[in-house]
Coordinates of C-alpha atoms in Angstrom, one line a residue:
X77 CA 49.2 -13.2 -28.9
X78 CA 52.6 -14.4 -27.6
X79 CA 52.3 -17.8 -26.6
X80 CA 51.5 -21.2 -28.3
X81 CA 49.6 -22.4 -25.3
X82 CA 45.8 -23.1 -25.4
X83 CA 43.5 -22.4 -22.8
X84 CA 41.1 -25.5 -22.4
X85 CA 37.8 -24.1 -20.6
X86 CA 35.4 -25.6 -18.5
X87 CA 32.0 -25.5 -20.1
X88 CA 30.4 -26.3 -16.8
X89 CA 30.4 -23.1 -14.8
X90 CA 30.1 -21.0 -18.5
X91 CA 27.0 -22.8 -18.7
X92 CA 25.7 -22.9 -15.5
X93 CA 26.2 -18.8 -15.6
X94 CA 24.2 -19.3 -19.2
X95 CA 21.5 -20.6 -17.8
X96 CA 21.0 -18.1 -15.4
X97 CA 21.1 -15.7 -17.9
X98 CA 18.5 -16.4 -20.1
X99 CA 16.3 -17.3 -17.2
X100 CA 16.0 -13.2 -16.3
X101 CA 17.0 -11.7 -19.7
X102 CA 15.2 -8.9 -20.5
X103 CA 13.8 -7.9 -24.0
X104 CA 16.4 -5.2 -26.5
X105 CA 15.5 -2.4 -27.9
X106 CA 17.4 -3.9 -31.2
X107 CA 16.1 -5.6 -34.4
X108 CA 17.4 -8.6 -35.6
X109 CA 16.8 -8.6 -39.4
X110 CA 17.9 -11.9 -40.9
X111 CA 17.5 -13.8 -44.2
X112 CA 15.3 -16.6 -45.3
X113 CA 16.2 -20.0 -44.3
X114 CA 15.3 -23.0 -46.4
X115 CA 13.4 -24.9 -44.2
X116 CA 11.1 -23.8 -41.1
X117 CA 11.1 -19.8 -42.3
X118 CA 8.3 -17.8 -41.0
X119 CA 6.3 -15.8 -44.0
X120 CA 8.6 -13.1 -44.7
X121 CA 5.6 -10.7 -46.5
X122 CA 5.0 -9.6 -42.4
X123 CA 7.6 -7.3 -41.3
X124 CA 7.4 -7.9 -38.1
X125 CA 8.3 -11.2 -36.2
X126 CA 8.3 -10.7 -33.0
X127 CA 10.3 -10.6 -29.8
X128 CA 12.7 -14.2 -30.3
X129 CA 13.4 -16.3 -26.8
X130 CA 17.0 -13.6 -26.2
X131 CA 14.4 -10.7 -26.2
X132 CA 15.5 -9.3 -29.4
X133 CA 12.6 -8.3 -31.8
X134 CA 13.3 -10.3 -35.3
X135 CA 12.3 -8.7 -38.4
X136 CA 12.9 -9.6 -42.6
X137 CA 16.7 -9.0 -44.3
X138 CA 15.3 -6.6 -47.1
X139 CA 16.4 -8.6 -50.1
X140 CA 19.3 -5.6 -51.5
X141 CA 21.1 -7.1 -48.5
X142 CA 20.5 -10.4 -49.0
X143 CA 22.0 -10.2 -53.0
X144 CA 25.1 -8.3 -51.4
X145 CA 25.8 -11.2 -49.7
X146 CA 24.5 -10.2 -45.8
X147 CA 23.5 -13.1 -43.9
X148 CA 22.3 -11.1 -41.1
X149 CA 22.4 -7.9 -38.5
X150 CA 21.5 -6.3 -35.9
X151 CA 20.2 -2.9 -35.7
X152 CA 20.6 -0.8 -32.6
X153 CA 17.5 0.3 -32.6
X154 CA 13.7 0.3 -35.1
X155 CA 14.3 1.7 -38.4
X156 CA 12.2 2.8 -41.2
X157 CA 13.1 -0.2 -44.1
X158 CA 11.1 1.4 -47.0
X159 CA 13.8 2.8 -48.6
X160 CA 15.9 -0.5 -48.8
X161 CA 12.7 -2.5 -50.0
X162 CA 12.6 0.2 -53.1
X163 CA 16.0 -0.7 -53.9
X164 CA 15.0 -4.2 -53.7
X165 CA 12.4 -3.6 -56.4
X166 CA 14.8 -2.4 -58.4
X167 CA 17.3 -5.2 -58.6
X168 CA 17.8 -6.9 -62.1
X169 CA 16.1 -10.1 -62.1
X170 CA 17.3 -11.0 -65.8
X171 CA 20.5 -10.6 -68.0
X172 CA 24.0 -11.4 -66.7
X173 CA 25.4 -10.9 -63.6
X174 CA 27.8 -7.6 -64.3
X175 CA 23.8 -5.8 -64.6
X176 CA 22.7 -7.3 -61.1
X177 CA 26.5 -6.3 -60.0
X178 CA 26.4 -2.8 -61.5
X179 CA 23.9 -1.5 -60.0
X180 CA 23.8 -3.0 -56.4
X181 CA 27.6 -1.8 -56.4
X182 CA 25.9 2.1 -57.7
X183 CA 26.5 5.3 -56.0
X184 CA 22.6 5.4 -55.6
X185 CA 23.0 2.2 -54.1
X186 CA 25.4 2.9 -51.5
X187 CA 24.0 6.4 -50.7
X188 CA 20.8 5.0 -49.5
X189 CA 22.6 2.3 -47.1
X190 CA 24.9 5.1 -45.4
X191 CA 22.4 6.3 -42.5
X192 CA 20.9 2.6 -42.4
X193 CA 24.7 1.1 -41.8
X194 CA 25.2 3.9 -39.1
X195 CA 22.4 2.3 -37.2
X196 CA 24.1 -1.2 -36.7
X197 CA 25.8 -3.3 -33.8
X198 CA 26.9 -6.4 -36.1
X199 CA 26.5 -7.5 -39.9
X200 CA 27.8 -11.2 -40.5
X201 CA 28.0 -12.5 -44.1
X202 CA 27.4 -15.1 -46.3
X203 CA 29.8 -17.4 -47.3
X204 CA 32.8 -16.0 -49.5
X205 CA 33.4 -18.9 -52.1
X206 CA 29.7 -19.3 -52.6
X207 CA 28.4 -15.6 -53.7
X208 CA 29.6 -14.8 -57.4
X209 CA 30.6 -11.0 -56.7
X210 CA 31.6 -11.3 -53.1
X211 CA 34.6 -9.5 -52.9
X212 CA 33.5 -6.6 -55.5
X213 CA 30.1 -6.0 -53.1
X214 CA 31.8 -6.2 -50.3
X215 CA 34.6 -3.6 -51.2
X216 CA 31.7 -1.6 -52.5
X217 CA 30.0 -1.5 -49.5
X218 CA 32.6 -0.8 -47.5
X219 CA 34.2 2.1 -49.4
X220 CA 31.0 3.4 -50.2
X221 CA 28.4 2.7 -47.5
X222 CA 30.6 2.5 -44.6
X223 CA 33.4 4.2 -44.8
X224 CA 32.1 7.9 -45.5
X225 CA 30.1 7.9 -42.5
X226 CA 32.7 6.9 -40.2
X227 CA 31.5 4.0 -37.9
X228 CA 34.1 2.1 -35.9
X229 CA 31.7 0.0 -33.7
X230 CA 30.7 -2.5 -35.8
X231 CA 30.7 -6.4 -35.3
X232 CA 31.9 -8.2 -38.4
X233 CA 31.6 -11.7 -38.9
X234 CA 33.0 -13.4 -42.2
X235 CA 32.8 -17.1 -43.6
X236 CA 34.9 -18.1 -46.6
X237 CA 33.3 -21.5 -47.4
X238 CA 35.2 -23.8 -49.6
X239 CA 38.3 -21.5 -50.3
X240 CA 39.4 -24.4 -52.9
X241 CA 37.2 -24.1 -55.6
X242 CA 38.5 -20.4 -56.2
X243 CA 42.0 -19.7 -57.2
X244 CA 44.5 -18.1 -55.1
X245 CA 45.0 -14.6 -56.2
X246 CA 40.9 -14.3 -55.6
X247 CA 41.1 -15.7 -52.0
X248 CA 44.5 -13.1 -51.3
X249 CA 42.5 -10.2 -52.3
X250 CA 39.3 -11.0 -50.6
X251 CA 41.3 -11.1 -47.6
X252 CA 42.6 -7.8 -48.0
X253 CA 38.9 -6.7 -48.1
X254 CA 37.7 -8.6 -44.9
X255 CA 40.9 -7.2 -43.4
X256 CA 39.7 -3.4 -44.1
X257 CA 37.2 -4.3 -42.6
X258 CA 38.5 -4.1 -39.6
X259 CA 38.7 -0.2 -39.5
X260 CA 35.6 -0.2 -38.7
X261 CA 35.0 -2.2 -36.5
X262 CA 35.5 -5.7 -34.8
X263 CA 36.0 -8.4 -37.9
X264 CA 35.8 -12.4 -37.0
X265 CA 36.3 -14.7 -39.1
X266 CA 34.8 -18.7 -38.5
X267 CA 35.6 -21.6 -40.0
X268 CA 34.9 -25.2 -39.8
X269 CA 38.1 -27.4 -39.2
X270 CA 37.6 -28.4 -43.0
X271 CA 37.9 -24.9 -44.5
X272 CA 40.6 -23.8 -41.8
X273 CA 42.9 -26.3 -43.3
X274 CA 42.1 -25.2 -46.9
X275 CA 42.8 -21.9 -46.0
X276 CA 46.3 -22.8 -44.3
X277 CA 46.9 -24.5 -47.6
X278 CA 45.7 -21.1 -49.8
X279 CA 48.3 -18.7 -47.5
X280 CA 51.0 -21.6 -47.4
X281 CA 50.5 -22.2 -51.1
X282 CA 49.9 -26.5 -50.9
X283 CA 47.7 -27.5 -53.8
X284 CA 47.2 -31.2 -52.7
X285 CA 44.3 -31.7 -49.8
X286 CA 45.4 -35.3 -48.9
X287 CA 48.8 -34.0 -47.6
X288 CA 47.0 -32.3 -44.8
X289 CA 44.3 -34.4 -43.8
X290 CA 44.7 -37.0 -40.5
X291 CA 46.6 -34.0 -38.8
X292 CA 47.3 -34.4 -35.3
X293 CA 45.6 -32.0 -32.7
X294 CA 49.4 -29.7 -32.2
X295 CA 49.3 -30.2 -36.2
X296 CA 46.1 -28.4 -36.5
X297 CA 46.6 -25.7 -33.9
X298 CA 50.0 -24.6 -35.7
X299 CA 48.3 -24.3 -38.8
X300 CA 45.3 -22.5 -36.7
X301 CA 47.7 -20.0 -35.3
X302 CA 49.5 -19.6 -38.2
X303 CA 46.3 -18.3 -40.4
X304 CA 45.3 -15.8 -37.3
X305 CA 48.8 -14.7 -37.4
X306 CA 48.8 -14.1 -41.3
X307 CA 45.5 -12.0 -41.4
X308 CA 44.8 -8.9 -39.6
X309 CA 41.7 -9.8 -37.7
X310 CA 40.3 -9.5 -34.3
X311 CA 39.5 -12.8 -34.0
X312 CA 39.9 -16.5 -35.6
X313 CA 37.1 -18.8 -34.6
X314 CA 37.5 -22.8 -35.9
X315 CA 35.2 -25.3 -34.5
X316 CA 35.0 -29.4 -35.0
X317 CA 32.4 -31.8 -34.6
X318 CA 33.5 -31.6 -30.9
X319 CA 35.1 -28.3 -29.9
X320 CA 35.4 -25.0 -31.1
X321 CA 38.5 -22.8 -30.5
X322 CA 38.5 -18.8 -30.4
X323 CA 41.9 -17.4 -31.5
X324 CA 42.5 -13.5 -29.8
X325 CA 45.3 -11.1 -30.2
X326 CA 45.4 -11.7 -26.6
X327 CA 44.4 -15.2 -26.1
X328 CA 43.5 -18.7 -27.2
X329 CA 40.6 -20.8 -26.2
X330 CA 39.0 -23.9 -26.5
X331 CA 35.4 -25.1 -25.6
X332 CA 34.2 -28.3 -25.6
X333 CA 30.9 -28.6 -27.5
X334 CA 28.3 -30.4 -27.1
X335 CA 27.8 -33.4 -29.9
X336 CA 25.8 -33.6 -32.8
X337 CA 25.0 -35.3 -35.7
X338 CA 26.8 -34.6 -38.8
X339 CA 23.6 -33.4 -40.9
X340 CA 22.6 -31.2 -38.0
X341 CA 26.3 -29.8 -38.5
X342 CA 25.7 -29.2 -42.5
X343 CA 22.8 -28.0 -42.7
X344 CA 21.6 -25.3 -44.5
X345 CA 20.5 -23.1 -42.0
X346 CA 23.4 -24.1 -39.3
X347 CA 25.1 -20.9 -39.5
X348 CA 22.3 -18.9 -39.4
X349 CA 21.5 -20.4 -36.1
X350 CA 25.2 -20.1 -34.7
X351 CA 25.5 -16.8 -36.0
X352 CA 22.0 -15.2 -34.1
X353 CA 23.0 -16.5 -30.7
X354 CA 26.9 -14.8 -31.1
X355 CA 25.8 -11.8 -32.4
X356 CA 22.8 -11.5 -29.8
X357 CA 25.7 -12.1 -27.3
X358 CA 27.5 -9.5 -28.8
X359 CA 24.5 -7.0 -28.4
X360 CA 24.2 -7.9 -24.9
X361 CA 27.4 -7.0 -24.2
X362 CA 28.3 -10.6 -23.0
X363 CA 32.1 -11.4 -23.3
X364 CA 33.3 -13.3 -25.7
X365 CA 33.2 -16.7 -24.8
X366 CA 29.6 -16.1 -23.3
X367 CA 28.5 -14.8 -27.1
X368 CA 30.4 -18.4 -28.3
X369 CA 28.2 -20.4 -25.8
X370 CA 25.3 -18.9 -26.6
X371 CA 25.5 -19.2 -30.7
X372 CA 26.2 -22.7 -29.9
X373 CA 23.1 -23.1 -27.6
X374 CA 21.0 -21.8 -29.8
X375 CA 22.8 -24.3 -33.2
X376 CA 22.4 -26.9 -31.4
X377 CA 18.8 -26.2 -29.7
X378 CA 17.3 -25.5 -32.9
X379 CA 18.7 -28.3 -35.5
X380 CA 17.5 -31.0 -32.9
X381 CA 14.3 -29.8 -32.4
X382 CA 14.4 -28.7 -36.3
X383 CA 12.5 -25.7 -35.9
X384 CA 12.9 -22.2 -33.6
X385 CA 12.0 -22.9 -29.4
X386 CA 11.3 -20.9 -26.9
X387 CA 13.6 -19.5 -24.0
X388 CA 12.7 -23.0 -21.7
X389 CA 14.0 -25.5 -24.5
X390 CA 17.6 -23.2 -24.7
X391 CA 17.5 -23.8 -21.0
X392 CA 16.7 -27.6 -21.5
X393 CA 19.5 -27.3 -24.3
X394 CA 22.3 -26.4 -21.7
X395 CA 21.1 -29.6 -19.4
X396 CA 21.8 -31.9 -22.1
X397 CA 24.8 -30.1 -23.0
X398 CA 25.8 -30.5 -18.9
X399 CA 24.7 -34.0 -18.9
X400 CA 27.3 -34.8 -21.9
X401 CA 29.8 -33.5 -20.1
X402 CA 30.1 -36.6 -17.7
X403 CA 30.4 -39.0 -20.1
X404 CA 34.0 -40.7 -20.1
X405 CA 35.0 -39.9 -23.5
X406 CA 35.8 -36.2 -23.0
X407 CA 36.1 -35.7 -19.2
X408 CA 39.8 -36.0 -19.9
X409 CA 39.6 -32.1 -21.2
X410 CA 39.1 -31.0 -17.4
X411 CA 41.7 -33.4 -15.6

């Protein structure tokens, strides 16, 4: 990346080619296997969900990866679970947290989810600062599930969360885990604008939040650039209320989004929504700003209807999306 200058896209044309796309997509011969969300979550006692509206059949997150902090993935293609619901039987379920931590960080552990790992396009993560453990169950699965057996295809996609209610010398060394990462495999990293800054402030060491609030657009991109320039990733994604920008080795991006409320932007199962359309993108083999579309098409489809819809209302999505682009308040992006 060797320039400061920000590519401000059109979301027109990228969504008019969207639409097309899901009109004729075909179904996958992946699995999407994804946690439990808190509200609208199918009965995760049936395996088996179903084809979803991007042709991807959706299945249950066996509950070993749910503890070790997986959000989601994406396996290449069907795959015999049993084995990781046995270890799921087996998790502690009392005493402290070292027992729970012990053994889903075991060699019997990590043996088990060598072949299964082998077998997957992406694995995105929960939120750093809000899993006690996250950087020893990471690093265990990494050194011990992933690494041995090689793979170097994998899509990785990291949160931190709220990097200020953990001290400084934890956030430095879960960084140099995430950045390992990237061995084996793609690693993104995505942020709201909120946690970016905390972060610049973590790698910059400022301890005081109300110095860095109100920053100006060029303020926030410095400090944007400045974090994708500090960690060895393959790519920094930071999105507002109103945009989201993609940060590349090779480039720099921004999309305009389409708006939405601020509870639809908070919610609990937000990311999960974001992070099925990018990674489905991923799987399809869009490129990358396609894969960003398409987990914010899916976001935002979802939250406002407040429930999963079908291919048609992701299509309907993108109209509104279009429509919003006329209105007065952004067309200035595309002068």
């Amino acid at each position: 990346m060797e320039t400061l200058n920000l590519e401000i896209l059109n979301p027109g044309p990228i969504l008019n080619d969207m639409r097309g796309q899901l009109q004729s997509l075909g179904a996958l011969p992946h699995y999407y296997l994804r946690r439990p969300t808190p509200s609208g979550s199918p009965d995760f006692s049936i395996w088996d969900f179903g084809v979803n509206p991007l042709g991807v059949r959706e299945s249950a997150l066996p509950e070993v990866l749910q503890v070790m902090g997986v959000r989601s993935l994406t396996l290449n293609t069907a795959q015999d679970l049993s084995p990781l619901h046995r270890l799921s039987a087996g998790i502690p379920h009392t005493g402290n947290d070292q027992d729970k931590l012990g053994y889903l960080t075991s060699d019997a552990v990590t043996r088990i989810l060598q072949p299964f790992l082998m077998n997957c396009r992406t694995i995105a993560f929960h939120d750093w600062a809000g899993l006690s453990g996250a950087s020893e169950l990471w690093s265990s699965l990494l050194l011990g599930a992933i690494k041995p057996v090689g793979t170097q295809d994998i899509e990785f996609i990291f949160y931190f969360g709220d990097l200020l209610t953990r001290r400084s010398f934890q956030v430095e060394e879960a960084i140099d885990i995430i950045t390992e990462f990237s061995e084996y495999g793609q690693v993104t990293i995505a942020l709201d604008e909120e946690e970016a800054i905390k972060l610049w402030m973590v790698l910059n060491g400022v301890h005081e939040y109300d110095s860095v609030v109100n920053q100006t657009f060029p303020d926030l991109k410095r400090k944007f650039i400045s974090i994708f320039r500090t960690i060895n990733i393959d790519r920094l994604l930071v999105y507002s209320a109103t945009q989201a920008m993609l940060f590349t080795r090779h480039t720099q991006l921004l999309l305009a989004r389409k708006r939405v409320a601020s509870s639809f932007e908070i919610a609990p199962e937000a990311r999960e929504h974001f992070i099925e359309g990018f990674c489905i993108g991923l799987v399809r083999q869009m490129d990358i700003v396609r894969c960003l579309a398409l987990g914010l098409i899916v976001f935002g489809s979802r939250t406002e209807k407040r429930s999963n819809v079908a291919r048609q209302g992701l299509v309907d999505y993108i109209d509104q999306w279009v429509d919003d682009l006329q209105q007065q308040e952004i067309m200035y992006l595309y002068q």
